[in-house]
Amino acid sequence: MTAQPASRVTIKDVAARAGVSKGAVSLAFNHKPGLSETTRDRIFKAARELGWAPNLTARTLAGSRVDVVGLAICRPARLLGLEPFYMEFISGVESVLTEHSCSLLLRLVRNMEEEVGIQESWWRGRQIGGAILVDFRPDDPRVASAERLGMPVVAVGDPSLTGSLTSVWTDDATAVTEAVRYLAALGHRRIARVGGAAALGHTAVRTAAFDEAARTLELAGAWQVTTDYSGEAGARATRSMLAADAADRPTAIVYDNDIMAVAGLSVAAEMGLSVPGDVSLLAWDDSQLCRLTHPTLSAMSHDVHGFGAEAARTLFGVITGEGPGSHPVPTPTLTPRGSTAPPRM
């Protein structure tokens, strides 16, 4: 069926295509409770097929001026509130938006399809002048959507994941390799990694780099598990690894975020193991959490606030056509502290 022009499509048409009432469409686009996830996704799909979006009286663009920037994050609200990375990243974005007298429109979503629908709704309804896209996946549907809409965006992700979109990223492969080489140089031959969500592109990049470093260094043992970034998942993974016999368990563990590393430190104490005497722990991002523990946590340090600020600056460059284009930000670097040391022989 050929999609009708957006100017001729009404909320009634969307309701008919989705097999729901007009009220249900309104609930979906106003992100109100009362609909199942399946129904909400069906409504967003129908609206995209018909090229329809609500006629919102939102801010508009004046020349190259942007009043609102959109950011949707596919994370549970509970986890996001505990995640130092996104708090720092959003702080960096806001620092640049304030300079331009702009606001951030932040929305938490449950899946990629919902995010695509929300981004299209924002753009067609003139609620935003551009968007920052995060947490890219292989074959990410947001690439085609942004290209089709002509919406100014900056993609926070490796260029292998972001297609033609202007992107900013960190060289996670190099950082992982440095982490493993550092632990190996201390004498560790059994090294594990507690990674983030398996579906995320940067998790896959880190996983591949860890495997390659372990092969190159001919480690006696190398383990990797993926989690949801929560402290609970990090603790479970650590407990499982450290429950093995002393001759078989890892003597060093690398974590994909600070929360899981702090949880791992607690698990080691719970199991009567000393850090770094029995096991060395290495965190990622290096938030304030790493300096509040005992011992303090070694980390792959990353200027997350600066990363967010650079993403926002790059977006304004996309909008004005005067930006630097795709480019990396500084690679995370090793900051040794009290949680890493040579293994006991």
PDB file of N, CA, C and O in Angstrom, residues 10-65:
ATOM      1  N   THR A  10      -4.600  11.814   8.852  1.00  0.00           N
ATOM      2  CA  THR A  10      -5.141  12.278  10.127  1.00  0.00           C
ATOM      3  C   THR A  10      -4.946  11.208  11.192  1.00  0.00           C
ATOM      4  O   THR A  10      -4.595  10.065  10.901  1.00  0.00           O
ATOM      5  N   ILE A  11      -5.205  11.587  12.429  1.00  0.00           N
ATOM      6  CA  ILE A  11      -5.116  10.642  13.534  1.00  0.00           C
ATOM      7  C   ILE A  11      -6.102   9.496  13.339  1.00  0.00           C
ATOM      8  O   ILE A  11      -5.858   8.364  13.747  1.00  0.00           O
ATOM      9  N   LYS A  12      -7.221   9.795  12.663  1.00  0.00           N
ATOM     10  CA  LYS A  12      -8.208   8.752  12.376  1.00  0.00           C
ATOM     11  C   LYS A  12      -7.623   7.692  11.460  1.00  0.00           C
ATOM     12  O   LYS A  12      -7.876   6.487  11.621  1.00  0.00           O
ATOM     13  N   ASP A  13      -6.832   8.121  10.468  1.00  0.00           N
ATOM     14  CA  ASP A  13      -6.192   7.170   9.549  1.00  0.00           C
ATOM     15  C   ASP A  13      -5.205   6.266  10.284  1.00  0.00           C
ATOM     16  O   ASP A  13      -5.131   5.063  10.026  1.00  0.00           O
ATOM     17  N   VAL A  14      -4.446   6.860  11.197  1.00  0.00           N
ATOM     18  CA  VAL A  14      -3.479   6.079  11.965  1.00  0.00           C
ATOM     19  C   VAL A  14      -4.203   5.057  12.837  1.00  0.00           C
ATOM     20  O   VAL A  14      -3.807   3.892  12.928  1.00  0.00           O
ATOM     21  N   ALA A  15      -5.293   5.506  13.479  1.00  0.00           N
ATOM     22  CA  ALA A  15      -6.070   4.607  14.325  1.00  0.00           C
ATOM     23  C   ALA A  15      -6.625   3.432  13.520  1.00  0.00           C
ATOM     24  O   ALA A  15      -6.574   2.281  13.955  1.00  0.00           O
ATOM     25  N   ALA A  16      -7.124   3.734  12.323  1.00  0.00           N
ATOM     26  CA  ALA A  16      -7.679   2.671  11.480  1.00  0.00           C
ATOM     27  C   ALA A  16      -6.592   1.695  11.044  1.00  0.00           C
ATOM     28  O   ALA A  16      -6.795   0.471  11.058  1.00  0.00           O
ATOM     29  N   ARG A  17      -5.420   2.207  10.672  1.00  0.00           N
ATOM     30  CA  ARG A  17      -4.330   1.335  10.242  1.00  0.00           C
ATOM     31  C   ARG A  17      -3.885   0.428  11.393  1.00  0.00           C
ATOM     32  O   ARG A  17      -3.579  -0.756  11.186  1.00  0.00           O
ATOM     33  N   ALA A  18      -3.840   0.978  12.614  1.00  0.00           N
ATOM     34  CA  ALA A  18      -3.379   0.207  13.762  1.00  0.00           C
ATOM     35  C   ALA A  18      -4.480  -0.630  14.404  1.00  0.00           C
ATOM     36  O   ALA A  18      -4.198  -1.474  15.259  1.00  0.00           O
ATOM     37  N   GLY A  19      -5.737  -0.384  13.991  1.00  0.00           N
ATOM     38  CA  GLY A  19      -6.855  -1.132  14.569  1.00  0.00           C
ATOM     39  C   GLY A  19      -7.172  -0.728  15.993  1.00  0.00           C
ATOM     40  O   GLY A  19      -7.548  -1.571  16.817  1.00  0.00           O
ATOM     41  N   VAL A  20      -7.026   0.580  16.293  1.00  0.00           N
ATOM     42  CA  VAL A  20      -7.311   1.089  17.637  1.00  0.00           C
ATOM     43  C   VAL A  20      -8.172   2.347  17.528  1.00  0.00           C
ATOM     44  O   VAL A  20      -8.494   2.801  16.433  1.00  0.00           O
ATOM     45  N   SER A  21      -8.514   2.916  18.668  1.00  0.00           N
ATOM     46  CA  SER A  21      -9.280   4.158  18.683  1.00  0.00           C
ATOM     47  C   SER A  21      -8.362   5.361  18.543  1.00  0.00           C
ATOM     48  O   SER A  21      -7.140   5.260  18.738  1.00  0.00           O
ATOM     49  N   LYS A  22      -8.949   6.531  18.235  1.00  0.00           N
ATOM     50  CA  LYS A  22      -8.156   7.750  18.179  1.00  0.00           C
ATOM     51  C   LYS A  22      -7.562   8.079  19.546  1.00  0.00           C
ATOM     52  O   LYS A  22      -6.458   8.608  19.647  1.00  0.00           O
ATOM     53  N   GLY A  23      -8.319   7.744  20.592  1.00  0.00           N
ATOM     54  CA  GLY A  23      -7.808   7.980  21.942  1.00  0.00           C
ATOM     55  C   GLY A  23      -6.556   7.184  22.233  1.00  0.00           C
ATOM     56  O   GLY A  23      -5.642   7.665  22.911  1.00  0.00           O
ATOM     57  N   ALA A  24      -6.498   5.950  21.715  1.00  0.00           N
ATOM     58  CA  ALA A  24      -5.313   5.122  21.918  1.00  0.00           C
ATOM     59  C   ALA A  24      -4.098   5.729  21.227  1.00  0.00           C
ATOM     60  O   ALA A  24      -2.982   5.697  21.761  1.00  0.00           O
ATOM     61  N   VAL A  25      -4.290   6.280  20.032  1.00  0.00           N
ATOM     62  CA  VAL A  25      -3.196   6.939  19.325  1.00  0.00           C
ATOM     63  C   VAL A  25      -2.684   8.122  20.140  1.00  0.00           C
ATOM     64  O   VAL A  25      -1.480   8.348  20.274  1.00  0.00           O
ATOM     65  N   SER A  26      -3.622   8.879  20.706  1.00  0.00           N
ATOM     66  CA  SER A  26      -3.244  10.030  21.524  1.00  0.00           C
ATOM     67  C   SER A  26      -2.453   9.588  22.750  1.00  0.00           C
ATOM     68  O   SER A  26      -1.436  10.196  23.098  1.00  0.00           O
ATOM     69  N   LEU A  27      -2.901   8.505  23.392  1.00  0.00           N
ATOM     70  CA  LEU A  27      -2.162   7.990  24.552  1.00  0.00           C
ATOM     71  C   LEU A  27      -0.739   7.592  24.169  1.00  0.00           C
ATOM     72  O   LEU A  27       0.222   7.874  24.890  1.00  0.00           O
ATOM     73  N   ALA A  28      -0.601   6.922  23.007  1.00  0.00           N
ATOM     74  CA  ALA A  28       0.714   6.459  22.578  1.00  0.00           C
ATOM     75  C   ALA A  28       1.666   7.625  22.342  1.00  0.00           C
ATOM     76  O   ALA A  28       2.809   7.615  22.809  1.00  0.00           O
ATOM     77  N   PHE A  29       1.200   8.660  21.615  1.00  0.00           N
ATOM     78  CA  PHE A  29       2.099   9.752  21.252  1.00  0.00           C
ATOM     79  C   PHE A  29       2.325  10.738  22.386  1.00  0.00           C
ATOM     80  O   PHE A  29       3.269  11.521  22.349  1.00  0.00           O
ATOM     81  N   ASN A  30       1.466  10.685  23.403  1.00  0.00           N
ATOM     82  CA  ASN A  30       1.706  11.501  24.586  1.00  0.00           C
ATOM     83  C   ASN A  30       2.393  10.701  25.685  1.00  0.00           C
ATOM     84  O   ASN A  30       2.578  11.182  26.789  1.00  0.00           O
ATOM     85  N   HIS A  31       2.728   9.423  25.327  1.00  0.00           N
ATOM     86  CA  HIS A  31       3.484   8.549  26.222  1.00  0.00           C
ATOM     87  C   HIS A  31       2.805   8.422  27.586  1.00  0.00           C
ATOM     88  O   HIS A  31       3.437   8.502  28.627  1.00  0.00           O
ATOM     89  N   LYS A  32       1.478   8.204  27.529  1.00  0.00           N
ATOM     90  CA  LYS A  32       0.677   8.006  28.727  1.00  0.00           C
ATOM     91  C   LYS A  32       0.454   6.524  28.972  1.00  0.00           C
ATOM     92  O   LYS A  32       0.492   5.710  28.045  1.00  0.00           O
ATOM     93  N   PRO A  33       0.203   6.135  30.232  1.00  0.00           N
ATOM     94  CA  PRO A  33      -0.082   4.723  30.523  1.00  0.00           C
ATOM     95  C   PRO A  33      -1.453   4.330  29.990  1.00  0.00           C
ATOM     96  O   PRO A  33      -2.266   5.178  29.625  1.00  0.00           O
ATOM     97  N   GLY A  34      -1.705   3.016  29.966  1.00  0.00           N
ATOM     98  CA  GLY A  34      -3.015   2.536  29.545  1.00  0.00           C
ATOM     99  C   GLY A  34      -2.983   1.688  28.304  1.00  0.00           C
ATOM    100  O   GLY A  34      -4.024   1.182  27.865  1.00  0.00           O
ATOM    101  N   LEU A  35      -1.796   1.526  27.702  1.00  0.00           N
ATOM    102  CA  LEU A  35      -1.660   0.705  26.501  1.00  0.00           C
ATOM    103  C   LEU A  35      -0.613  -0.373  26.738  1.00  0.00           C
ATOM    104  O   LEU A  35       0.371  -0.150  27.447  1.00  0.00           O
ATOM    105  N   SER A  36      -0.815  -1.519  26.119  1.00  0.00           N
ATOM    106  CA  SER A  36       0.208  -2.549  26.182  1.00  0.00           C
ATOM    107  C   SER A  36       1.371  -2.154  25.278  1.00  0.00           C
ATOM    108  O   SER A  36       1.219  -1.332  24.360  1.00  0.00           O
ATOM    109  N   GLU A  37       2.533  -2.730  25.525  1.00  0.00           N
ATOM    110  CA  GLU A  37       3.692  -2.430  24.692  1.00  0.00           C
ATOM    111  C   GLU A  37       3.453  -2.833  23.242  1.00  0.00           C
ATOM    112  O   GLU A  37       3.841  -2.120  22.317  1.00  0.00           O
ATOM    113  N   THR A  38       2.753  -3.943  23.042  1.00  0.00           N
ATOM    114  CA  THR A  38       2.467  -4.413  21.686  1.00  0.00           C
ATOM    115  C   THR A  38       1.582  -3.411  20.949  1.00  0.00           C
ATOM    116  O   THR A  38       1.828  -3.075  19.779  1.00  0.00           O
ATOM    117  N   THR A  39       0.556  -2.905  21.626  1.00  0.00           N
ATOM    118  CA  THR A  39      -0.351  -1.938  21.000  1.00  0.00           C
ATOM    119  C   THR A  39       0.377  -0.638  20.700  1.00  0.00           C
ATOM    120  O   THR A  39       0.226  -0.058  19.619  1.00  0.00           O
ATOM    121  N   ARG A  40       1.183  -0.178  21.653  1.00  0.00           N
ATOM    122  CA  ARG A  40       1.916   1.071  21.452  1.00  0.00           C
ATOM    123  C   ARG A  40       2.860   0.958  20.252  1.00  0.00           C
ATOM    124  O   ARG A  40       2.932   1.864  19.409  1.00  0.00           O
ATOM    125  N   ASP A  41       3.560  -0.162  20.141  1.00  0.00           N
ATOM    126  CA  ASP A  41       4.475  -0.357  19.017  1.00  0.00           C
ATOM    127  C   ASP A  41       3.707  -0.416  17.699  1.00  0.00           C
ATOM    128  O   ASP A  41       4.182   0.102  16.674  1.00  0.00           O
ATOM    129  N   ARG A  42       2.519  -1.038  17.710  1.00  0.00           N
ATOM    130  CA  ARG A  42       1.719  -1.117  16.485  1.00  0.00           C
ATOM    131  C   ARG A  42       1.262   0.273  16.025  1.00  0.00           C
ATOM    132  O   ARG A  42       1.228   0.576  14.832  1.00  0.00           O
ATOM    133  N   ILE A  43       0.937   1.135  16.985  1.00  0.00           N
ATOM    134  CA  ILE A  43       0.519   2.496  16.653  1.00  0.00           C
ATOM    135  C   ILE A  43       1.675   3.278  16.043  1.00  0.00           C
ATOM    136  O   ILE A  43       1.525   3.965  15.024  1.00  0.00           O
ATOM    137  N   PHE A  44       2.867   3.181  16.672  1.00  0.00           N
ATOM    138  CA  PHE A  44       4.034   3.890  16.131  1.00  0.00           C
ATOM    139  C   PHE A  44       4.363   3.390  14.721  1.00  0.00           C
ATOM    140  O   PHE A  44       4.713   4.183  13.833  1.00  0.00           O
ATOM    141  N   LYS A  45       4.249   2.094  14.506  1.00  0.00           N
ATOM    142  CA  LYS A  45       4.523   1.523  13.190  1.00  0.00           C
ATOM    143  C   LYS A  45       3.547   2.052  12.158  1.00  0.00           C
ATOM    144  O   LYS A  45       3.934   2.424  11.039  1.00  0.00           O
ATOM    145  N   ALA A  46       2.259   2.114  12.523  1.00  0.00           N
ATOM    146  CA  ALA A  46       1.240   2.628  11.593  1.00  0.00           C
ATOM    147  C   ALA A  46       1.513   4.088  11.250  1.00  0.00           C
ATOM    148  O   ALA A  46       1.390   4.504  10.090  1.00  0.00           O
ATOM    149  N   ALA A  47       1.888   4.878  12.251  1.00  0.00           N
ATOM    150  CA  ALA A  47       2.170   6.293  12.007  1.00  0.00           C
ATOM    151  C   ALA A  47       3.355   6.465  11.071  1.00  0.00           C
ATOM    152  O   ALA A  47       3.332   7.321  10.172  1.00  0.00           O
ATOM    153  N   ARG A  48       4.395   5.637  11.256  1.00  0.00           N
ATOM    154  CA  ARG A  48       5.558   5.738  10.366  1.00  0.00           C
ATOM    155  C   ARG A  48       5.196   5.354   8.942  1.00  0.00           C
ATOM    156  O   ARG A  48       5.627   6.005   7.982  1.00  0.00           O
ATOM    157  N   GLU A  49       4.406   4.304   8.796  1.00  0.00           N
ATOM    158  CA  GLU A  49       4.011   3.869   7.451  1.00  0.00           C
ATOM    159  C   GLU A  49       3.209   4.932   6.725  1.00  0.00           C
ATOM    160  O   GLU A  49       3.310   5.083   5.498  1.00  0.00           O
ATOM    161  N   LEU A  50       2.414   5.690   7.470  1.00  0.00           N
ATOM    162  CA  LEU A  50       1.573   6.724   6.862  1.00  0.00           C
ATOM    163  C   LEU A  50       2.261   8.090   6.816  1.00  0.00           C
ATOM    164  O   LEU A  50       1.728   9.038   6.237  1.00  0.00           O
ATOM    165  N   GLY A  51       3.422   8.200   7.436  1.00  0.00           N
ATOM    166  CA  GLY A  51       4.124   9.481   7.446  1.00  0.00           C
ATOM    167  C   GLY A  51       3.438  10.521   8.301  1.00  0.00           C
ATOM    168  O   GLY A  51       3.468  11.713   7.999  1.00  0.00           O
ATOM    169  N   TRP A  52       2.806  10.085   9.394  1.00  0.00           N
ATOM    170  CA  TRP A  52       2.021  10.999  10.227  1.00  0.00           C
ATOM    171  C   TRP A  52       2.724  11.300  11.534  1.00  0.00           C
ATOM    172  O   TRP A  52       3.414  10.451  12.103  1.00  0.00           O
ATOM    173  N   ALA A  53       2.563  12.526  12.013  1.00  0.00           N
ATOM    174  CA  ALA A  53       3.003  12.910  13.347  1.00  0.00           C
ATOM    175  C   ALA A  53       2.023  13.945  13.872  1.00  0.00           C
ATOM    176  O   ALA A  53       1.398  14.675  13.097  1.00  0.00           O
ATOM    177  N   PRO A  54       1.854  14.035  15.199  1.00  0.00           N
ATOM    178  CA  PRO A  54       0.913  15.013  15.753  1.00  0.00           C
ATOM    179  C   PRO A  54       1.333  16.430  15.425  1.00  0.00           C
ATOM    180  O   PRO A  54       2.525  16.740  15.319  1.00  0.00           O
ATOM    181  N   ASN A  55       0.371  17.288  15.256  1.00  0.00           N
ATOM    182  CA  ASN A  55       0.617  18.692  14.938  1.00  0.00           C
ATOM    183  C   ASN A  55       0.905  19.441  16.226  1.00  0.00           C
ATOM    184  O   ASN A  55       0.012  19.991  16.863  1.00  0.00           O
ATOM    185  N   LEU A  56       2.158  19.433  16.627  1.00  0.00           N
ATOM    186  CA  LEU A  56       2.536  20.009  17.907  1.00  0.00           C
ATOM    187  C   LEU A  56       3.012  21.441  17.735  1.00  0.00           C
ATOM    188  O   LEU A  56       3.702  21.775  16.779  1.00  0.00           O
ATOM    189  N   THR A  57       2.662  22.296  18.680  1.00  0.00           N
ATOM    190  CA  THR A  57       3.108  23.687  18.652  1.00  0.00           C
ATOM    191  C   THR A  57       4.387  23.791  19.473  1.00  0.00           C
ATOM    192  O   THR A  57       4.405  24.339  20.576  1.00  0.00           O
ATOM    193  N   ALA A  58       5.411  23.181  18.917  1.00  0.00           N
ATOM    194  CA  ALA A  58       6.689  23.154  19.624  1.00  0.00           C
ATOM    195  C   ALA A  58       7.574  24.279  19.138  1.00  0.00           C
ATOM    196  O   ALA A  58       7.226  25.029  18.226  1.00  0.00           O
ATOM    197  N   ARG A  59       8.761  24.346  19.730  1.00  0.00           N
ATOM    198  CA  ARG A  59       9.715  25.358  19.281  1.00  0.00           C
ATOM    199  C   ARG A  59      10.123  25.105  17.842  1.00  0.00           C
ATOM    200  O   ARG A  59      10.173  23.979  17.403  1.00  0.00           O
ATOM    201  N   THR A  60      10.471  26.147  17.112  1.00  0.00           N
ATOM    202  CA  THR A  60      10.890  26.014  15.727  1.00  0.00           C
ATOM    203  C   THR A  60      12.323  26.503  15.585  1.00  0.00           C
ATOM    204  O   THR A  60      12.895  27.110  16.492  1.00  0.00           O
ATOM    205  N   LEU A  61      12.873  26.227  14.426  1.00  0.00           N
ATOM    206  CA  LEU A  61      14.234  26.682  14.154  1.00  0.00           C
ATOM    207  C   LEU A  61      14.202  28.083  13.569  1.00  0.00           C
ATOM    208  O   LEU A  61      13.328  28.412  12.773  1.00  0.00           O
ATOM    209  N   ALA A  62      15.146  28.900  13.947  1.00  0.00           N
ATOM    210  CA  ALA A  62      15.296  30.225  13.358  1.00  0.00           C
ATOM    211  C   ALA A  62      16.700  30.277  12.784  1.00  0.00           C
ATOM    212  O   ALA A  62      17.672  30.441  13.496  1.00  0.00           O
ATOM    213  N   GLY A  63      16.814  30.111  11.477  1.00  0.00           N
ATOM    214  CA  GLY A  63      18.125  29.997  10.863  1.00  0.00           C
ATOM    215  C   GLY A  63      18.793  28.745  11.364  1.00  0.00           C
ATOM    216  O   GLY A  63      18.256  27.664  11.281  1.00  0.00           O
ATOM    217  N   SER A  64      20.011  28.881  11.902  1.00  0.00           N
ATOM    218  CA  SER A  64      20.738  27.725  12.407  1.00  0.00           C
ATOM    219  C   SER A  64      20.560  27.575  13.918  1.00  0.00           C
ATOM    220  O   SER A  64      21.237  26.793  14.547  1.00  0.00           O
ATOM    221  N   ARG A  65      19.645  28.342  14.512  1.00  0.00           N
ATOM    222  CA  ARG A  65      19.445  28.289  15.960  1.00  0.00           C
ATOM    223  C   ARG A  65      18.640  27.060  16.344  1.00  0.00           C
ATOM    224  O   ARG A  65      17.676  26.701  15.697  1.00  0.00           O
TER     225      ARG A  65
END
